[in-house]
C-alpha positions as YAML, in Angstrom:
chain: A
units: angstrom
residues:
- id: 1
  name: UNK
  ca: [71.26, 308.78, 108.23]
- id: 2
  name: UNK
  ca: [72.45, 310.08, 105.03]
- id: 3
  name: UNK
  ca: [75.63, 308.66, 104.16]
- id: 4
  name: UNK
  ca: [76.89, 305.38, 105.82]
- id: 5
  name: UNK
  ca: [79.67, 303.03, 105.51]
- id: 6
  name: UNK
  ca: [79.21, 299.33, 106.83]
- id: 7
  name: UNK
  ca: [82.37, 297.63, 108.02]
- id: 8
  name: UNK
  ca: [82.59, 294.22, 108.21]
- id: 9
  name: UNK
  ca: [84.83, 291.43, 109.79]
- id: 10
  name: UNK
  ca: [84.90, 288.77, 107.02]
- id: 11
  name: UNK
  ca: [86.16, 286.17, 109.63]
- id: 12
  name: UNK
  ca: [84.05, 287.32, 112.47]
- id: 13
  name: UNK
  ca: [81.26, 284.83, 113.80]
- id: 14
  name: UNK
  ca: [80.13, 281.33, 113.25]
- id: 15
  name: UNK
  ca: [78.53, 281.79, 109.69]
- id: 16
  name: UNK
  ca: [81.37, 283.90, 108.23]
- id: 17
  name: UNK
  ca: [81.33, 281.74, 104.86]
- id: 18
  name: UNK
  ca: [77.76, 282.78, 104.35]
- id: 19
  name: UNK
  ca: [77.86, 286.32, 105.38]
- id: 20
  name: UNK
  ca: [77.65, 288.21, 101.74]
- id: 21
  name: UNK
  ca: [73.69, 287.79, 101.52]
- id: 22
  name: UNK
  ca: [73.51, 289.36, 105.11]
- id: 23
  name: UNK
  ca: [75.61, 292.27, 104.02]
- id: 24
  name: UNK
  ca: [73.83, 292.66, 100.51]
- id: 25
  name: UNK
  ca: [70.61, 292.50, 101.92]
- id: 26
  name: UNK
  ca: [71.65, 295.04, 104.65]
- id: 27
  name: UNK
  ca: [72.88, 297.51, 102.02]
- id: 28
  name: UNK
  ca: [69.82, 297.13, 100.02]
- id: 29
  name: UNK
  ca: [67.46, 297.91, 103.02]
- id: 30
  name: UNK
  ca: [69.67, 300.96, 103.58]
- id: 31
  name: UNK
  ca: [69.62, 302.20, 99.90]
- id: 32
  name: UNK
  ca: [65.79, 301.34, 99.52]
- id: 33
  name: UNK
  ca: [65.17, 303.98, 102.03]
- id: 34
  name: UNK
  ca: [67.54, 306.59, 100.26]
- id: 35
  name: UNK
  ca: [70.74, 306.40, 102.15]
- id: 36
  name: UNK
  ca: [74.10, 306.43, 100.48]
- id: 37
  name: UNK
  ca: [75.59, 302.89, 101.49]
- id: 38
  name: UNK
  ca: [78.73, 301.13, 100.94]
- id: 39
  name: UNK
  ca: [80.48, 298.20, 102.71]
- id: 40
  name: UNK
  ca: [84.21, 297.85, 103.38]
- id: 41
  name: UNK
  ca: [85.90, 294.45, 104.85]
- id: 42
  name: UNK
  ca: [88.92, 294.61, 107.10]
- id: 43
  name: UNK
  ca: [91.79, 292.61, 106.26]
- id: 44
  name: UNK
  ca: [92.86, 291.53, 109.47]
- id: 45
  name: UNK
  ca: [92.67, 292.23, 113.17]
- id: 46
  name: UNK
  ca: [93.43, 295.88, 113.92]
- id: 47
  name: UNK
  ca: [93.04, 297.15, 110.29]
- id: 48
  name: UNK
  ca: [89.59, 298.74, 110.79]
- id: 49
  name: UNK
  ca: [91.05, 302.28, 111.66]
- id: 50
  name: UNK
  ca: [91.78, 302.50, 107.63]
- id: 51
  name: UNK
  ca: [88.35, 302.20, 106.56]
- id: 52
  name: UNK
  ca: [87.11, 304.17, 109.44]
- id: 53
  name: UNK
  ca: [89.31, 307.13, 108.57]
- id: 54
  name: UNK
  ca: [88.17, 306.72, 104.71]
- id: 55
  name: UNK
  ca: [84.72, 306.77, 105.96]
- id: 56
  name: UNK
  ca: [85.30, 310.11, 108.21]
- id: 57
  name: UNK
  ca: [87.24, 311.85, 104.97]
- id: 58
  name: UNK
  ca: [84.54, 310.88, 102.69]
- id: 59
  name: UNK
  ca: [81.41, 312.77, 104.96]
- id: 60
  name: UNK
  ca: [79.68, 309.71, 106.22]
- id: 61
  name: UNK
  ca: [77.33, 310.42, 109.42]
- id: 62
  name: UNK
  ca: [77.37, 307.01, 110.58]
- id: 63
  name: UNK
  ca: [79.10, 303.75, 110.41]
- id: 64
  name: UNK
  ca: [77.60, 300.13, 111.13]
- id: 65
  name: UNK
  ca: [79.91, 297.66, 112.49]
- id: 66
  name: UNK
  ca: [78.52, 294.42, 111.11]
- id: 67
  name: UNK
  ca: [80.41, 292.00, 113.31]
- id: 68
  name: UNK
  ca: [80.48, 290.85, 117.20]
- id: 69
  name: UNK
  ca: [81.44, 292.96, 119.87]
- id: 70
  name: UNK
  ca: [84.94, 292.86, 118.59]
- id: 71
  name: UNK
  ca: [84.50, 294.52, 115.30]
- id: 72
  name: UNK
  ca: [82.38, 297.36, 117.31]
- id: 73
  name: UNK
  ca: [85.23, 297.52, 119.99]
- id: 74
  name: UNK
  ca: [87.72, 298.01, 116.69]
- id: 75
  name: UNK
  ca: [85.95, 300.89, 115.30]
- id: 76
  name: UNK
  ca: [85.04, 302.52, 118.46]
- id: 77
  name: UNK
  ca: [88.62, 303.64, 118.94]
- id: 78
  name: UNK
  ca: [88.73, 305.50, 115.76]
- id: 79
  name: UNK
  ca: [85.24, 307.71, 116.28]
- id: 80
  name: UNK
  ca: [85.17, 308.72, 120.01]
- id: 81
  name: UNK
  ca: [85.02, 312.32, 120.24]
- id: 82
  name: UNK
  ca: [83.63, 312.88, 116.68]
- id: 83
  name: UNK
  ca: [80.16, 313.35, 115.60]
- id: 84
  name: UNK
  ca: [80.00, 310.48, 113.70]
- id: 85
  name: UNK
  ca: [77.33, 307.80, 114.83]
- id: 86
  name: UNK
  ca: [77.90, 304.20, 115.69]
- id: 87
  name: UNK
  ca: [75.50, 301.80, 114.63]
- id: 88
  name: UNK
  ca: [75.49, 297.95, 114.99]
- id: 89
  name: UNK
  ca: [74.34, 294.95, 112.78]
- id: 90
  name: UNK
  ca: [75.10, 291.81, 114.52]
- id: 91
  name: UNK
  ca: [76.85, 289.38, 112.67]
- id: 92
  name: UNK
  ca: [79.39, 287.78, 115.35]
- id: 93
  name: UNK
  ca: [79.99, 285.24, 117.87]
- id: 94
  name: UNK
  ca: [79.31, 287.58, 121.00]
- id: 95
  name: UNK
  ca: [76.82, 290.31, 120.02]
- id: 96
  name: UNK
  ca: [76.11, 291.94, 123.73]
- id: 97
  name: UNK
  ca: [75.92, 295.47, 122.55]
- id: 98
  name: UNK
  ca: [73.41, 294.67, 120.08]
- id: 99
  name: UNK
  ca: [71.36, 292.58, 122.51]
- id: 100
  name: UNK
  ca: [71.42, 295.81, 124.82]
- id: 101
  name: UNK
  ca: [70.22, 297.84, 122.28]
- id: 102
  name: UNK
  ca: [67.34, 295.62, 121.44]
- id: 103
  name: UNK
  ca: [68.52, 294.82, 118.00]
- id: 104
  name: UNK
  ca: [67.20, 291.83, 115.99]
- id: 105
  name: UNK
  ca: [70.02, 289.03, 115.23]
- id: 106
  name: UNK
  ca: [69.46, 289.32, 111.82]
- id: 107
  name: UNK
  ca: [71.73, 291.93, 110.04]
- id: 108
  name: UNK
  ca: [68.73, 292.71, 107.55]
- id: 109
  name: UNK
  ca: [66.12, 293.12, 110.38]
- id: 110
  name: UNK
  ca: [68.70, 295.20, 112.33]
- id: 111
  name: UNK
  ca: [69.43, 297.55, 109.29]
- id: 112
  name: UNK
  ca: [65.56, 298.09, 109.10]
- id: 113
  name: UNK
  ca: [65.38, 298.91, 112.99]
- id: 114
  name: UNK
  ca: [68.34, 301.53, 112.47]
- id: 115
  name: UNK
  ca: [66.11, 303.37, 109.69]
- id: 116
  name: UNK
  ca: [63.76, 304.61, 112.59]
- id: 117
  name: UNK
  ca: [66.89, 304.93, 115.19]
- id: 118
  name: UNK
  ca: [67.58, 308.14, 117.34]
- id: 119
  name: UNK
  ca: [71.07, 309.57, 117.71]
- id: 120
  name: UNK
  ca: [72.07, 309.72, 121.51]
- id: 121
  name: UNK
  ca: [75.07, 311.02, 123.07]
- id: 122
  name: UNK
  ca: [76.48, 308.65, 125.43]
- id: 123
  name: UNK
  ca: [79.57, 308.24, 127.86]
- id: 124
  name: UNK
  ca: [82.24, 305.33, 127.09]
- id: 125
  name: UNK
  ca: [84.39, 303.77, 129.70]
- id: 126
  name: UNK
  ca: [88.22, 304.11, 128.85]
- id: 127
  name: UNK
  ca: [91.03, 301.65, 130.46]
- id: 128
  name: UNK
  ca: [94.81, 302.29, 130.80]
- id: 129
  name: UNK
  ca: [96.32, 298.89, 130.81]
- id: 130
  name: UNK
  ca: [100.30, 297.48, 130.13]
- id: 131
  name: UNK
  ca: [100.52, 295.13, 127.01]
- id: 132
  name: UNK
  ca: [102.57, 292.21, 126.76]
- id: 133
  name: UNK
  ca: [105.64, 294.44, 126.27]
- id: 134
  name: UNK
  ca: [105.21, 296.45, 129.46]
- id: 135
  name: UNK
  ca: [104.19, 299.24, 127.39]
- id: 136
  name: UNK
  ca: [101.14, 301.44, 128.58]
- id: 137
  name: UNK
  ca: [98.25, 301.74, 126.17]
- id: 138
  name: UNK
  ca: [94.41, 302.32, 126.45]
- id: 139
  name: UNK
  ca: [91.36, 301.49, 124.66]
- id: 140
  name: UNK
  ca: [87.63, 302.81, 124.90]
- id: 141
  name: UNK
  ca: [84.92, 300.34, 125.53]
- id: 142
  name: UNK
  ca: [81.10, 300.15, 125.60]
- id: 143
  name: UNK
  ca: [80.29, 296.65, 126.95]
- id: 144
  name: UNK
  ca: [82.47, 295.92, 129.92]
- id: 145
  name: UNK
  ca: [86.18, 295.60, 131.07]
- id: 146
  name: UNK
  ca: [87.24, 292.84, 133.09]
- id: 147
  name: UNK
  ca: [90.39, 292.15, 134.98]
- id: 148
  name: UNK
  ca: [91.10, 288.56, 136.36]
- id: 149
  name: UNK
  ca: [89.63, 284.97, 135.35]
- id: 150
  name: UNK
  ca: [87.63, 286.61, 132.52]
- id: 151
  name: UNK
  ca: [90.66, 288.02, 131.05]
- id: 152
  name: UNK
  ca: [92.44, 284.76, 131.06]
- id: 153
  name: UNK
  ca: [89.64, 283.07, 129.44]
- id: 154
  name: UNK
  ca: [89.35, 285.74, 126.56]
- id: 155
  name: UNK
  ca: [93.19, 285.21, 126.11]
- id: 156
  name: UNK
  ca: [92.86, 281.04, 125.71]
- id: 157
  name: UNK
  ca: [90.20, 281.39, 123.28]
- id: 158
  name: UNK
  ca: [91.15, 280.22, 119.62]
- id: 159
  name: UNK
  ca: [89.89, 282.69, 116.92]
- id: 160
  name: UNK
  ca: [89.19, 279.41, 114.67]
- id: 161
  name: UNK
  ca: [87.66, 277.50, 117.19]
- id: 162
  name: UNK
  ca: [85.47, 280.33, 118.47]
- id: 163
  name: UNK
  ca: [84.11, 280.76, 115.01]
- id: 164
  name: UNK
  ca: [83.22, 276.87, 114.50]
- id: 165
  name: UNK
  ca: [81.89, 276.50, 118.48]
- id: 166
  name: UNK
  ca: [80.66, 279.88, 119.31]
- id: 167
  name: UNK
  ca: [79.12, 280.26, 122.68]
- id: 168
  name: UNK
  ca: [80.01, 276.63, 123.52]
- id: 169
  name: UNK
  ca: [83.50, 277.15, 123.26]
- id: 170
  name: UNK
  ca: [82.92, 279.89, 126.16]
- id: 171
  name: UNK
  ca: [81.21, 277.62, 128.16]
- id: 172
  name: UNK
  ca: [83.69, 274.93, 128.05]
- id: 173
  name: UNK
  ca: [86.69, 277.15, 128.97]
- id: 174
  name: UNK
  ca: [84.79, 278.88, 131.54]
- id: 175
  name: UNK
  ca: [84.30, 275.23, 133.16]
- id: 176
  name: UNK
  ca: [87.97, 274.54, 132.86]
- id: 177
  name: UNK
  ca: [88.76, 277.95, 134.48]
- id: 178
  name: UNK
  ca: [86.60, 277.21, 137.34]
- id: 179
  name: UNK
  ca: [88.41, 273.92, 137.89]
- id: 180
  name: UNK
  ca: [92.12, 274.73, 137.11]
- id: 181
  name: UNK
  ca: [92.28, 279.01, 137.74]
- id: 182
  name: UNK
  ca: [93.98, 279.77, 141.11]
- id: 183
  name: UNK
  ca: [92.01, 283.20, 141.50]
- id: 184
  name: UNK
  ca: [94.86, 285.34, 142.55]
- id: 185
  name: UNK
  ca: [94.05, 288.40, 144.47]
- id: 186
  name: UNK
  ca: [94.80, 291.95, 143.40]
- id: 187
  name: UNK
  ca: [94.18, 295.68, 144.83]
- id: 188
  name: UNK
  ca: [91.57, 297.77, 143.95]
- id: 189
  name: UNK
  ca: [91.04, 301.53, 144.66]
- id: 190
  name: UNK
  ca: [88.15, 303.15, 143.53]
- id: 191
  name: UNK
  ca: [86.28, 306.61, 143.78]
- id: 192
  name: UNK
  ca: [82.47, 306.25, 143.90]
- id: 193
  name: UNK
  ca: [81.93, 309.65, 143.09]
- id: 194
  name: UNK
  ca: [84.38, 312.49, 142.17]
- id: 195
  name: UNK
  ca: [86.31, 313.95, 144.90]
- id: 196
  name: UNK
  ca: [85.58, 311.15, 147.31]
- id: 197
  name: UNK
  ca: [88.21, 309.51, 149.39]
- id: 198
  name: UNK
  ca: [89.44, 306.15, 147.61]
- id: 199
  name: UNK
  ca: [88.08, 302.81, 148.82]
- id: 200
  name: UNK
  ca: [90.79, 299.97, 148.85]
- id: 201
  name: UNK
  ca: [89.59, 296.28, 148.41]
- id: 202
  name: UNK
  ca: [91.22, 293.32, 147.33]
- id: 203
  name: UNK
  ca: [89.32, 290.99, 144.81]
- id: 204
  name: UNK
  ca: [90.03, 288.22, 142.59]
- id: 205
  name: UNK
  ca: [87.89, 289.31, 139.55]
- id: 206
  name: UNK
  ca: [86.51, 292.92, 138.78]
- id: 207
  name: UNK
  ca: [84.12, 293.58, 136.00]
- id: 208
  name: UNK
  ca: [83.53, 297.27, 135.22]
- id: 209
  name: UNK
  ca: [79.96, 297.15, 133.11]
- id: 210
  name: UNK
  ca: [78.60, 299.31, 130.90]
- id: 211
  name: UNK
  ca: [75.47, 297.84, 129.55]
- id: 212
  name: UNK
  ca: [72.22, 296.25, 131.32]
- id: 213
  name: UNK
  ca: [71.52, 293.12, 128.90]
- id: 214
  name: UNK
  ca: [74.50, 290.98, 127.59]
- id: 215
  name: UNK
  ca: [71.68, 288.75, 125.76]
- id: 216
  name: UNK
  ca: [71.56, 285.05, 126.20]
- id: 217
  name: UNK
  ca: [72.05, 283.31, 129.40]
- id: 218
  name: UNK
  ca: [73.70, 286.65, 130.94]
- id: 219
  name: UNK
  ca: [70.75, 288.81, 130.94]
- id: 220
  name: UNK
  ca: [71.14, 291.67, 133.72]
- id: 221
  name: UNK
  ca: [74.35, 290.50, 134.71]
- id: 222
  name: UNK
  ca: [74.92, 293.59, 136.86]
- id: 223
  name: UNK
  ca: [71.61, 295.40, 137.42]
- id: 224
  name: UNK
  ca: [71.93, 299.21, 137.30]
- id: 225
  name: UNK
  ca: [74.31, 299.20, 134.57]
- id: 226
  name: UNK
  ca: [73.11, 301.30, 131.56]
- id: 227
  name: UNK
  ca: [74.82, 303.09, 128.53]
- id: 228
  name: UNK
  ca: [73.17, 306.38, 129.78]
- id: 229
  name: UNK
  ca: [74.94, 306.17, 132.98]
- id: 230
  name: UNK
  ca: [78.12, 308.24, 133.63]
- id: 231
  name: UNK
  ca: [79.59, 305.85, 136.10]
- id: 232
  name: UNK
  ca: [81.10, 302.30, 135.93]
- id: 233
  name: UNK
  ca: [78.58, 299.26, 137.33]
- id: 234
  name: UNK
  ca: [81.32, 297.44, 139.09]
- id: 235
  name: UNK
  ca: [80.96, 293.63, 140.12]
- id: 236
  name: UNK
  ca: [83.88, 292.87, 142.70]
- id: 237
  name: UNK
  ca: [84.68, 289.23, 143.63]
- id: 238
  name: UNK
  ca: [86.15, 289.36, 146.96]
- id: 239
  name: UNK
  ca: [86.63, 285.60, 147.06]
- id: 240
  name: UNK
  ca: [89.03, 283.04, 145.76]
- id: 241
  name: UNK
  ca: [86.42, 280.31, 146.43]
- id: 242
  name: UNK
  ca: [85.47, 278.64, 143.11]
- id: 243
  name: UNK
  ca: [82.49, 277.56, 144.61]
- id: 244
  name: UNK
  ca: [80.90, 281.26, 145.10]
- id: 245
  name: UNK
  ca: [82.02, 281.86, 141.11]
- id: 246
  name: UNK
  ca: [80.06, 278.93, 140.58]
- id: 247
  name: UNK
  ca: [77.02, 279.55, 142.40]
- id: 248
  name: UNK
  ca: [76.86, 283.07, 141.23]
- id: 249
  name: UNK
  ca: [77.19, 282.18, 137.59]
- id: 250
  name: UNK
  ca: [74.44, 279.57, 138.22]
- id: 251
  name: UNK
  ca: [72.43, 282.21, 139.70]
- id: 252
  name: UNK
  ca: [72.96, 284.73, 136.73]
- id: 253
  name: UNK
  ca: [71.42, 281.93, 134.31]
- id: 254
  name: UNK
  ca: [68.50, 281.54, 136.22]
- id: 255
  name: UNK
  ca: [67.92, 285.47, 137.02]
- id: 256
  name: UNK
  ca: [68.37, 284.85, 140.69]
- id: 257
  name: UNK
  ca: [71.47, 286.42, 141.28]
- id: 258
  name: UNK
  ca: [72.23, 288.44, 144.49]
- id: 259
  name: UNK
  ca: [74.82, 290.47, 145.84]
- id: 260
  name: UNK
  ca: [76.64, 290.16, 149.22]
- id: 261
  name: UNK
  ca: [79.63, 291.02, 151.12]
- id: 262
  name: UNK
  ca: [81.77, 288.55, 148.88]
- id: 263
  name: UNK
  ca: [80.31, 289.52, 145.57]
- id: 264
  name: UNK
  ca: [79.52, 293.23, 145.74]
- id: 265
  name: UNK
  ca: [77.69, 295.39, 143.36]
- id: 266
  name: UNK
  ca: [78.75, 299.06, 143.16]
- id: 267
  name: UNK
  ca: [79.26, 302.26, 141.20]
- id: 268
  name: UNK
  ca: [82.38, 304.12, 140.49]
- id: 269
  name: UNK
  ca: [83.60, 307.03, 138.50]
- id: 270
  name: UNK
  ca: [87.44, 305.78, 138.56]
- id: 271
  name: UNK
  ca: [89.14, 302.36, 139.22]
- id: 272
  name: UNK
  ca: [93.12, 301.58, 139.65]
- id: 273
  name: UNK
  ca: [94.10, 297.86, 139.80]
- id: 274
  name: UNK
  ca: [97.44, 296.69, 140.85]
- id: 275
  name: UNK
  ca: [99.07, 293.60, 141.50]
- id: 276
  name: UNK
  ca: [98.91, 292.60, 145.43]
- id: 277
  name: UNK
  ca: [102.17, 292.57, 147.43]
- id: 278
  name: UNK
  ca: [101.40, 289.20, 148.55]
- id: 279
  name: UNK
  ca: [100.90, 287.45, 145.19]
- id: 280
  name: UNK
  ca: [103.35, 287.00, 142.09]
- id: 281
  name: UNK
  ca: [101.03, 285.68, 139.92]
- id: 282
  name: UNK
  ca: [100.03, 287.78, 136.60]
- id: 283
  name: UNK
  ca: [96.52, 289.14, 136.41]
- id: 284
  name: UNK
  ca: [95.23, 289.91, 132.77]
- id: 285
  name: UNK
  ca: [92.83, 292.37, 131.33]
- id: 286
  name: UNK
  ca: [90.19, 292.54, 128.65]
- id: 287
  name: UNK
  ca: [87.69, 295.02, 127.42]
- id: 288
  name: UNK
  ca: [84.42, 294.12, 125.19]
- id: 289
  name: UNK
  ca: [85.86, 290.57, 124.90]
- id: 290
  name: UNK
  ca: [89.15, 291.50, 123.48]
- id: 291
  name: UNK
  ca: [92.18, 290.44, 125.45]
- id: 292
  name: UNK
  ca: [94.54, 293.50, 126.19]
- id: 293
  name: UNK
  ca: [97.35, 292.97, 128.56]
- id: 294
  name: UNK
  ca: [98.16, 292.67, 132.04]
- id: 295
  name: UNK
  ca: [98.01, 294.97, 135.36]
- id: 296
  name: UNK
  ca: [98.46, 297.48, 136.41]
- id: 297
  name: UNK
  ca: [95.33, 299.35, 134.86]
- id: 298
  name: UNK
  ca: [93.30, 302.36, 135.46]
- id: 299
  name: UNK
  ca: [89.65, 302.98, 134.30]
- id: 300
  name: UNK
  ca: [87.49, 305.74, 134.11]
- id: 301
  name: UNK
  ca: [84.27, 307.17, 132.39]
- id: 302
  name: UNK
  ca: [84.76, 309.66, 129.31]
- id: 303
  name: UNK
  ca: [81.60, 311.93, 129.20]
- id: 304
  name: UNK
  ca: [79.96, 312.90, 125.98]
- id: 305
  name: UNK
  ca: [82.24, 310.45, 123.88]
- id: 306
  name: UNK
  ca: [80.00, 308.90, 121.51]
- id: 307
  name: UNK
  ca: [76.98, 309.28, 118.92]
- id: 308
  name: UNK
  ca: [75.29, 306.02, 118.88]
- id: 309
  name: UNK
  ca: [72.21, 304.82, 116.94]
- id: 310
  name: UNK
  ca: [69.47, 303.94, 119.20]
- id: 311
  name: UNK
  ca: [66.44, 301.92, 117.89]
- id: 312
  name: UNK
  ca: [63.02, 302.49, 119.28]
- id: 313
  name: UNK
  ca: [62.82, 298.97, 120.97]
- id: 314
  name: UNK
  ca: [65.82, 299.88, 122.93]
- id: 315
  name: UNK
  ca: [65.16, 299.84, 126.64]
- id: 316
  name: UNK
  ca: [68.58, 301.33, 127.88]
...
């Protein structure tokens, strides 16, 4: 790294009122190593593109996302396809990408790790979806995209409560979903390899996963997923039984999860999801924990898309 900008969300994470020392400490680490480093805060959700554009125009060779997966996701949209590297300084509620990269959850210690990081080119996922106005949009993602109950969960989370209660709020809302959600089925077709005949299934939840370690209780949620892989690792829930969901999640927490005909683990290069003719229920979509919209969706892999700073302790 020669010249970097640290972009942070002033309202991200549970300790957003005390983030100034973390940011200044990270800047001190970078500047102490002879790196030209500055920090820019975003002003509202969806405003990271302006500081990213400014950083690109100023000749930065790396942009450090200081926040959670939402901050990373927002910055990602502007740097896919460029040579500028993405680095992560975890300071959010959910820090799955930072966990997967083996980064300490202290921004200062993470900055120290990034001093010896290597630049690695990786594929990313891309999801086309329909927003609440019915317009087709697309987003890149590095952690996972989800269609079904998890997306509805993300849409229900209040940002202020999320900052206050952190993962506890995810757990509370998750239990509510298990009790009250109907888990409607939708149609999925996918190619396991480019040019293959498309396989069709009906599922109530689909996750397209790109990382091996979500951190916390979701360590190795989808075995075989990795940022380096040029396929999507899919977890397909071919069941509406809420007890199947509960058993699977409990097994994940205790690291004893297995896959079978009702909850299947597989690889794909492209996926299409549509509402089922037998169901009138709306099915929602998220990527990297950010609520996006609803079906129909298309998900693909974009090869050679992003340069990421990978610390030496990463086990991708």
